[in-house]
mmCIF file of C-alpha atoms and ligand atoms in Angstrom:
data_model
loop_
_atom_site.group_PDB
_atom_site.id
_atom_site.type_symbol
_atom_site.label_atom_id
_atom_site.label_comp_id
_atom_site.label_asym_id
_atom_site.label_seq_id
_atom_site.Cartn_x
_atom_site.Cartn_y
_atom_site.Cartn_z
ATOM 1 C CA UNK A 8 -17.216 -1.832 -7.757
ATOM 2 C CA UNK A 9 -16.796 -4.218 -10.515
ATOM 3 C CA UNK A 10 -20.001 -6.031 -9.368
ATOM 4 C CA UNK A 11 -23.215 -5.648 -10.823
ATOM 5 C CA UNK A 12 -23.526 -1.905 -12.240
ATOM 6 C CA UNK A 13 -25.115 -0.052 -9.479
ATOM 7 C CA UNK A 14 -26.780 -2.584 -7.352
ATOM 8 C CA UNK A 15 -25.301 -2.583 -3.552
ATOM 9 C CA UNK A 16 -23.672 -5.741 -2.996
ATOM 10 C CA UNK A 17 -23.416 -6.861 0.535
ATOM 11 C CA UNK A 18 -21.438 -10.013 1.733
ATOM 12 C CA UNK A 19 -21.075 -12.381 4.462
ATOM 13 C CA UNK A 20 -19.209 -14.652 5.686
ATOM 14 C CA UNK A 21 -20.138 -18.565 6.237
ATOM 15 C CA UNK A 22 -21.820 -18.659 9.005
ATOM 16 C CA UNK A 23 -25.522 -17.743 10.158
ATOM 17 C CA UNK A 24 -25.386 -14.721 12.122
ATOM 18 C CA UNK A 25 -23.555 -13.207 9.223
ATOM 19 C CA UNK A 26 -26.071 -14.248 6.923
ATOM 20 C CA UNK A 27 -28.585 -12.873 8.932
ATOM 21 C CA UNK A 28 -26.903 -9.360 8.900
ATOM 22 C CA UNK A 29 -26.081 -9.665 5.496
ATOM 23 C CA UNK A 30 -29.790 -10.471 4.516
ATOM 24 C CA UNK A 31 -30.770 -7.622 7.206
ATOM 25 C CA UNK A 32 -28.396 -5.094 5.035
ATOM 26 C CA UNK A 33 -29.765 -6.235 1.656
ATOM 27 C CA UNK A 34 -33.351 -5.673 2.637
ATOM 28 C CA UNK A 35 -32.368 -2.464 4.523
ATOM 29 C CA UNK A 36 -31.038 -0.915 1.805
ATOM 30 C CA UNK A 37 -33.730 -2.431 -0.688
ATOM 31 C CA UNK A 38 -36.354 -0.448 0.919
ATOM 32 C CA UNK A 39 -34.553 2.467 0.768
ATOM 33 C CA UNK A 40 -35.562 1.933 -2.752
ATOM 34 C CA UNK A 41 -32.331 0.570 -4.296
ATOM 35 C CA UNK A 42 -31.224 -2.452 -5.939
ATOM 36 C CA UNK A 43 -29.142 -4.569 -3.939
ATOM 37 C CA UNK A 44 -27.904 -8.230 -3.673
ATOM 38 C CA UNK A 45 -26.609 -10.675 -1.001
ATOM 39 C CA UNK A 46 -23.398 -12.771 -1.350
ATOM 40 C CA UNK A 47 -24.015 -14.959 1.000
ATOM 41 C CA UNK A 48 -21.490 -17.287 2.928
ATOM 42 C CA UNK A 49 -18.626 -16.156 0.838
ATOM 43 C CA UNK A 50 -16.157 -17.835 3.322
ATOM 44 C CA UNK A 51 -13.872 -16.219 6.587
ATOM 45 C CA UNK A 52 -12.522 -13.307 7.449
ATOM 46 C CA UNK A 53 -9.963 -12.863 4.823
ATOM 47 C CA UNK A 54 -11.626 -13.779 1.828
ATOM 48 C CA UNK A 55 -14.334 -10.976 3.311
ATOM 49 C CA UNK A 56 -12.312 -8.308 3.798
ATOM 50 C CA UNK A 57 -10.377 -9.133 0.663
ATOM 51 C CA UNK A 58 -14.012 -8.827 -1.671
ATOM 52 C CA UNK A 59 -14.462 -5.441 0.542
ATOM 53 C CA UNK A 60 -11.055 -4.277 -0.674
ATOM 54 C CA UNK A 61 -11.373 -5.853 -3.873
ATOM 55 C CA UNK A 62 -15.025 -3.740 -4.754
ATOM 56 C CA UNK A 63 -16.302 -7.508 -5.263
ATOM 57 C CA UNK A 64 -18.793 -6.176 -2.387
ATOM 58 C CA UNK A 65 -19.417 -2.852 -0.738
ATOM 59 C CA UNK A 66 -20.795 -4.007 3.055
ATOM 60 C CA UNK A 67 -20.321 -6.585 5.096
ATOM 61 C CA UNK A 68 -20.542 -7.336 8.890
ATOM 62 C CA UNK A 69 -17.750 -7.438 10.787
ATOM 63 C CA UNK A 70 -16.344 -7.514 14.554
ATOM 64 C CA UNK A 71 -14.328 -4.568 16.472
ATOM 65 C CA UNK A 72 -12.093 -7.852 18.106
ATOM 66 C CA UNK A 73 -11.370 -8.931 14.701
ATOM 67 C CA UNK A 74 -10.286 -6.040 13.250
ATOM 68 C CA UNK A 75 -7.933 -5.371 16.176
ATOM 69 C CA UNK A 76 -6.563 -8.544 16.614
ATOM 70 C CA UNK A 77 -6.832 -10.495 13.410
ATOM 71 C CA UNK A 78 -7.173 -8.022 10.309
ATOM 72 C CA UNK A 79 -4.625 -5.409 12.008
ATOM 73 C CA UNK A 80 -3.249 -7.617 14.484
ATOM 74 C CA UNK A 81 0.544 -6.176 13.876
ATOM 75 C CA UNK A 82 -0.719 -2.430 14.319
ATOM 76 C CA UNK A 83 0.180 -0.727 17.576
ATOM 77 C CA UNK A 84 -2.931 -0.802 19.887
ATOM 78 C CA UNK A 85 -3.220 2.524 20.151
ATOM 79 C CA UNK A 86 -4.238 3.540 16.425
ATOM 80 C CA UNK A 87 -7.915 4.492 16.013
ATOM 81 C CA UNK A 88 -10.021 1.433 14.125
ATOM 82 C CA UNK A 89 -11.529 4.186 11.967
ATOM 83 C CA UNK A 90 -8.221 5.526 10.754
ATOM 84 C CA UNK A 91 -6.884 1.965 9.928
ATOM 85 C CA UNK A 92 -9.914 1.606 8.091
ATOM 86 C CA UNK A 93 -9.363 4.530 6.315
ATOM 87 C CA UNK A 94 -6.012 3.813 4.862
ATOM 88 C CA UNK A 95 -7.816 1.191 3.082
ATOM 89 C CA UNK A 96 -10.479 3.082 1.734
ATOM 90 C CA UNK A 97 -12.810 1.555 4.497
ATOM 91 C CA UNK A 98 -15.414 2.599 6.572
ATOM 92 C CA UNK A 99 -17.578 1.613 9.851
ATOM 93 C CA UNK A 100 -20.907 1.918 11.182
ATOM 94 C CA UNK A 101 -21.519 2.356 14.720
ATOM 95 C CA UNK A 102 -21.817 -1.122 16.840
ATOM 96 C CA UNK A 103 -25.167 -2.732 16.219
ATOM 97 C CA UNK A 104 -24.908 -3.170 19.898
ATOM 98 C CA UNK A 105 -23.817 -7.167 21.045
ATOM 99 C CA UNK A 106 -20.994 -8.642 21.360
ATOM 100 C CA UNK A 107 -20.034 -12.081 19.884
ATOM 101 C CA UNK A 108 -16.618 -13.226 21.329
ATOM 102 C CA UNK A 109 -15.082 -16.436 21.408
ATOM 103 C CA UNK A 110 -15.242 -19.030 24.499
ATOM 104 C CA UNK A 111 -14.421 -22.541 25.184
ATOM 105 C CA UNK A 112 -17.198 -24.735 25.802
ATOM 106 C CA UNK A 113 -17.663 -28.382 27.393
ATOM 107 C CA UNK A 114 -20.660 -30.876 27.941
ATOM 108 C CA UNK A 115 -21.503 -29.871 31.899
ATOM 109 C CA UNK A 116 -21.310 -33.699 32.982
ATOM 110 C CA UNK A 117 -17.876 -33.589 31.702
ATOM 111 C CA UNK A 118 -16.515 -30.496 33.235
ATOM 112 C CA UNK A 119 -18.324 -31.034 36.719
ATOM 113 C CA UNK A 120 -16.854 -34.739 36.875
ATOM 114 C CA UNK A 121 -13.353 -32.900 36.451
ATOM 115 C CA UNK A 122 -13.866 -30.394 38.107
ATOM 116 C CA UNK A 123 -13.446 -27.842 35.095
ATOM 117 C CA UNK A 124 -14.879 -24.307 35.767
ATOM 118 C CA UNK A 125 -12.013 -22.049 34.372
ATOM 119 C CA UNK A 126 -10.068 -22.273 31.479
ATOM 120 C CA UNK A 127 -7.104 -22.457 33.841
ATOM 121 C CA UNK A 128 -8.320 -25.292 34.606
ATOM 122 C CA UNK A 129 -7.775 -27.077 31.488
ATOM 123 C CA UNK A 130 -4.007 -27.408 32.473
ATOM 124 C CA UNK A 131 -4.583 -30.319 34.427
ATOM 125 C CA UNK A 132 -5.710 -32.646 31.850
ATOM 126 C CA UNK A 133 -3.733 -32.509 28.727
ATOM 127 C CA UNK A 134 -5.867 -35.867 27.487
ATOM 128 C CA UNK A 135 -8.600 -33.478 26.465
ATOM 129 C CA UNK A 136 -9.755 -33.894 22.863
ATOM 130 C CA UNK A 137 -9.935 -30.049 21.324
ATOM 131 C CA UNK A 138 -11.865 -29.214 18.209
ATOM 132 C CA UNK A 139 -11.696 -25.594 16.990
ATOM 133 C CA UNK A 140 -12.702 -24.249 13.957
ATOM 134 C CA UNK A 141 -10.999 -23.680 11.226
ATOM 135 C CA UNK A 142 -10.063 -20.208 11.645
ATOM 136 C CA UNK A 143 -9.735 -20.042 15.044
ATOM 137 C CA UNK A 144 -6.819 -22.863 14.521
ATOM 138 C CA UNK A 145 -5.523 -20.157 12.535
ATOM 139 C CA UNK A 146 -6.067 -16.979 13.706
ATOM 140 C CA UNK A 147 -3.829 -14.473 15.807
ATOM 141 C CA UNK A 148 -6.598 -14.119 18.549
ATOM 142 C CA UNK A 149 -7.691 -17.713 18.233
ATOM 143 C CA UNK A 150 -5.688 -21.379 19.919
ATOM 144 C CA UNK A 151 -2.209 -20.322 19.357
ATOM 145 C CA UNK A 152 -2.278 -17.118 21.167
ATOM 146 C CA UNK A 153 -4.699 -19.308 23.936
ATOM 147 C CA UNK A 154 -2.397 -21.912 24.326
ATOM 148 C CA UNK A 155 0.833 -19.420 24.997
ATOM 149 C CA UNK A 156 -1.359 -17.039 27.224
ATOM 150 C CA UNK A 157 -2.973 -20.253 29.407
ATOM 151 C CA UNK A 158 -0.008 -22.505 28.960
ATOM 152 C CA UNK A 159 -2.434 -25.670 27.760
ATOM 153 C CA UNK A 160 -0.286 -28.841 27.122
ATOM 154 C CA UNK A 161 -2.988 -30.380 25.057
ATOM 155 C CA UNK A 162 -1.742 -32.434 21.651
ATOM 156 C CA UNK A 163 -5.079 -33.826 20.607
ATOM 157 C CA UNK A 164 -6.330 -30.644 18.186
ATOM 158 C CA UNK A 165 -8.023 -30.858 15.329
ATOM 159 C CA UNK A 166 -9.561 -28.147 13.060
ATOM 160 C CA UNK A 167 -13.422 -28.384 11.732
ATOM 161 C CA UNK A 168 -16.433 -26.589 10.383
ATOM 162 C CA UNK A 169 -18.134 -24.502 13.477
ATOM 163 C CA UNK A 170 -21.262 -26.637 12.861
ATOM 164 C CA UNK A 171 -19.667 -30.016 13.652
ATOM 165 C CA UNK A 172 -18.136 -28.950 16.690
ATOM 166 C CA UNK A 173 -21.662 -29.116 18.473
ATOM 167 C CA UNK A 174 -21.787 -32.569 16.896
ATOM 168 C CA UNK A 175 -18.556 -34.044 17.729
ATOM 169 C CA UNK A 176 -19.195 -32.717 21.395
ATOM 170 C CA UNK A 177 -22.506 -34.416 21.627
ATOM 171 C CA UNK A 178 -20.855 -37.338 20.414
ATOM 172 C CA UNK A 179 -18.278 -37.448 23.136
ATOM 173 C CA UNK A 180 -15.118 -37.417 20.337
ATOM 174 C CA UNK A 181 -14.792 -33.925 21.159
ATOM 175 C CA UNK A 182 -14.333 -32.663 25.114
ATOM 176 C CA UNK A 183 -13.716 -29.167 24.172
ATOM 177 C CA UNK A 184 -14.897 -26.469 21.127
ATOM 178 C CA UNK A 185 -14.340 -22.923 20.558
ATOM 179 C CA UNK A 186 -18.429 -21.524 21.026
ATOM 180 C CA UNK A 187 -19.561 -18.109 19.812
ATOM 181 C CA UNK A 188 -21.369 -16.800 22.574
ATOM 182 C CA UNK A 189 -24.266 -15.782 20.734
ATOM 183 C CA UNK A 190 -24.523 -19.772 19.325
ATOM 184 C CA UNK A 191 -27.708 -20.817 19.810
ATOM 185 C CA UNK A 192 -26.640 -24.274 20.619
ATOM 186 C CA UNK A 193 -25.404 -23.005 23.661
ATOM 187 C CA UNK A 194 -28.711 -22.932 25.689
ATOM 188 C CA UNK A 195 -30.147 -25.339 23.341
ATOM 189 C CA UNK A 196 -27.119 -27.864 24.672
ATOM 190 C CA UNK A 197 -26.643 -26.457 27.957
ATOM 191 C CA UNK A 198 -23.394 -25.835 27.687
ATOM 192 C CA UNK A 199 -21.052 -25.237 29.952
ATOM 193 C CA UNK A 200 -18.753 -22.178 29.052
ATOM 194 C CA UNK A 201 -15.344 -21.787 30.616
ATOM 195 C CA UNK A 202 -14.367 -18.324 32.533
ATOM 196 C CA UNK A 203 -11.878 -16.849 30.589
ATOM 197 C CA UNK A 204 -10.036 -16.002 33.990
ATOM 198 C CA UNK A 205 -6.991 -14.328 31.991
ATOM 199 C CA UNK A 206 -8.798 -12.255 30.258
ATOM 200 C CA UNK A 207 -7.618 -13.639 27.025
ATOM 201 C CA UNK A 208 -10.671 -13.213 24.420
ATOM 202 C CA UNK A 209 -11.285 -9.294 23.487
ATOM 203 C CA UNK A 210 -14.857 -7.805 22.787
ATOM 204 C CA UNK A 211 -16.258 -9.005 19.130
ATOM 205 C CA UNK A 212 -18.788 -6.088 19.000
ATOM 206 C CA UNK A 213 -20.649 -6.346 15.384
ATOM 207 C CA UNK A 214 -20.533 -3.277 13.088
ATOM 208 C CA UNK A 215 -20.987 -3.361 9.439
ATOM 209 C CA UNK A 216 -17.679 -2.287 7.217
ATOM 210 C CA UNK A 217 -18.563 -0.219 3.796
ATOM 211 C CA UNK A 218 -16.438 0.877 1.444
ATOM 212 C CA UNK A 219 -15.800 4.818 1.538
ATOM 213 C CA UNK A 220 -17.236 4.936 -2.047
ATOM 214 C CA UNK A 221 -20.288 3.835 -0.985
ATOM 215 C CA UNK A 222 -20.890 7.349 0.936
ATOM 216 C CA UNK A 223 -20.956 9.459 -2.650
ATOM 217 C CA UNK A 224 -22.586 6.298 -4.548
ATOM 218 C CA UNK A 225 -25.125 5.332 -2.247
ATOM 219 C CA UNK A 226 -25.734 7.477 0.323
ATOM 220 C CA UNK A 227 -28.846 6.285 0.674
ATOM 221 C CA UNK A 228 -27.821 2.842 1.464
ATOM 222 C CA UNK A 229 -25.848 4.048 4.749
ATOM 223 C CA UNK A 230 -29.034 5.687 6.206
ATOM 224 C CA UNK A 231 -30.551 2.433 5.925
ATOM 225 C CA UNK A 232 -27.392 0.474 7.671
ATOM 226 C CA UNK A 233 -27.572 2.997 10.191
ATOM 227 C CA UNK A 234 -30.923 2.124 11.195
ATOM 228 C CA UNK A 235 -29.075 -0.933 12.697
ATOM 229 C CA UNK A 236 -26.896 0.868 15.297
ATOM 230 C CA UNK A 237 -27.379 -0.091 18.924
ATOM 231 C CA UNK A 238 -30.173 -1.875 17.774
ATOM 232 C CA UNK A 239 -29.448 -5.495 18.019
ATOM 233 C CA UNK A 240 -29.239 -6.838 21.791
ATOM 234 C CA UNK A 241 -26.796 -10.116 22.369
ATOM 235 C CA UNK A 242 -30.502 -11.912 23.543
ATOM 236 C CA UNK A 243 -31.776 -10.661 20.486
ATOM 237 C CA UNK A 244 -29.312 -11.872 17.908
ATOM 238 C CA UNK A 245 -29.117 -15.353 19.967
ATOM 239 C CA UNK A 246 -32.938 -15.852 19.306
ATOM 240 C CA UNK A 247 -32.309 -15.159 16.052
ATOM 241 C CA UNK A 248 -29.455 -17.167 15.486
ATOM 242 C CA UNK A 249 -31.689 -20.095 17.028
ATOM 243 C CA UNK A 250 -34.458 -19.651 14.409
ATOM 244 C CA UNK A 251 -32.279 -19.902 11.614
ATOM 245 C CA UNK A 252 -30.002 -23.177 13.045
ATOM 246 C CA UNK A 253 -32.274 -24.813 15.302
ATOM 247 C CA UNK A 254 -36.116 -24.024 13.545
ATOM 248 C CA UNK A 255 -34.499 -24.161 10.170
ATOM 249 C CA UNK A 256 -35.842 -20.903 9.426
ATOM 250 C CA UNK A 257 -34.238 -19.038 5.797
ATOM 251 C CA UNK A 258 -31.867 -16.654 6.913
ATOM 252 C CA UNK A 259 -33.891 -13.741 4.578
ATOM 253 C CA UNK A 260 -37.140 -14.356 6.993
ATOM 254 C CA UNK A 261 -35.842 -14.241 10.234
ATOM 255 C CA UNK A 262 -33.833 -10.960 9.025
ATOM 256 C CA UNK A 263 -37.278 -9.375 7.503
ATOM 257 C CA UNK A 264 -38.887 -10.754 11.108
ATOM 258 C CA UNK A 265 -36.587 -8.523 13.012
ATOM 259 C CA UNK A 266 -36.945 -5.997 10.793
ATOM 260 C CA UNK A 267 -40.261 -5.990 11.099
ATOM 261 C CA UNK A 268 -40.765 -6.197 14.755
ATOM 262 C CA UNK A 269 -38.193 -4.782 16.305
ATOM 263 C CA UNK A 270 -37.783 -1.230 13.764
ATOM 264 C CA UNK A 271 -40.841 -1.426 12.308
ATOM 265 C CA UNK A 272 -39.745 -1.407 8.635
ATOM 266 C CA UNK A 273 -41.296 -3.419 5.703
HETATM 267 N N1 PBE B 8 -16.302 -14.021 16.017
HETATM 268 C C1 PBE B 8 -16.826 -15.177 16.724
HETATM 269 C C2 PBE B 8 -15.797 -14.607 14.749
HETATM 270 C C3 PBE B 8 -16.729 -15.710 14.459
HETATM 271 C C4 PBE B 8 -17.531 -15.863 15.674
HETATM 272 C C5 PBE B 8 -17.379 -13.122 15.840
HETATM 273 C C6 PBE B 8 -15.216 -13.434 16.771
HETATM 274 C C7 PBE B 8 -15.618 -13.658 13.568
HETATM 275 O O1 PBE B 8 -16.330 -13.744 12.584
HETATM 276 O O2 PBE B 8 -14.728 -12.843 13.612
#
């Protein structure tokens, strides 16, 4: 890794749960005794896995749904994440233990006055104003694939930052956004999320990715990311999620709170 001599250099991409991990991995490995440093927010999917591949950073968090259907989305189904992974030099932890998929979300006085429950349901009114973001505009599992699957006639489809979605649907220019289920906003909003009744969206189970390298340079460093493993419920990252977006809490605090609480470690 062409990065900073021996430090461990995690990375995440730009939004907060992944700067949460990302801080949580940092301080993990930290007080493990080891130097290590956060890139935070780097950018999306690609430009994180690229860095990973690159040595620009050793660990970042990741999502089984978005290796399978985004990162190796023209791999037969039935080849084993791990061995993908492997071909590049990659490895995985275990899940941390929630699941962060996408959904489409609507104001509730909106979808009850049209009757809206299902995204099925969308069908029947192609006026809809939809506002995904950016990747999901362009990703394999994200409104393409959605709009074959579902057969959606909407026109009206613009691409934005995750952030302003919540905005623009507040503000009533936006009917419908792509939500990550463990958003915060989505209690704090009280959303209403459409039943993916085709089964559409996979499972987006967090794991961290390392690189294989890692194991001989830093073994250390993996014991501590371990400590993670089934550790993180989907209530538990939501809460945390809401600190950092909705308290305005530093990502690096509400990472050292759980770390502190919930496993104990300093
Ligand atoms: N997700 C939903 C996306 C962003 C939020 C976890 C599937 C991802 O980072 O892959």
């Amino acid at each position: 890794p062409a990065f900073a001599g021996d430090a461990v250099t995690v990375g995440s991409k730009k939004f907060t749960e992944s700067v949460i991990l990302g801080e949580a991995a940092r301080q993990l490995v930290e007080a493990q005794g080891m130097p290590a440093r956060h890139r935070a927010e780097l950018g999306g999917t690609r430009v994180l896995w690229n860095a990973l591949l690159a040595g620009d950073i050793d660990i970042y968090p990741e999502y089984t749904g978005t290796l399978r259907h985004e990162i190796f989305a023209g791999r037969p189904r039935g080849e084993a994440l791990d061995a993908l992974l492997a071909e590049h030099g990659v490895r995985m932890t275990r899940p941390l233990g929630f699941n962060n998929t996408y959904a489409l979300g609507m104001r509730p006085e909106l979808a009850e006055r049209l009757g809206i429950r299902r995204i099925s349901d969308l069908k029947a009114h192609p006026g809809l104003a939809f506002g995904f973001s950016s990747e999901f505009m362009d990703r394999a599992d994200g409104w393409r694939g959605l709009r074959a699957r579902y057969g959606l006639p909407q026109r009206d489809v613009r691409g934005l930052d995750h952030d302003l979605a919540y905005r623009g649907l507040a503000a009533g220019s936006l009917h419908v956004v792509d939500l990550y289920s463990t958003d915060a906003e989505i209690e704090y909003y009280d959303l209403s999320v459409l039943e993916d009744d085709l089964g559409y969206f996979p499972d987006y189970r967090a794991l961290f990715l390392y690189r294989a390298d890692l194991a001989d340079r830093a073994p250390k460093a993996l014991d501590a990311l371990r400590r993670l493993e089934g550790r993180i419920t989907a209530p538990a990252m939501t809460s945390m999620n809401a600190r950092a977006k909705l308290d305005g809490v530093p990502e690096a605090r509400v990472a050292a709170e759980f770390l502190g609480e919930s496993l104990g470690i300093e």
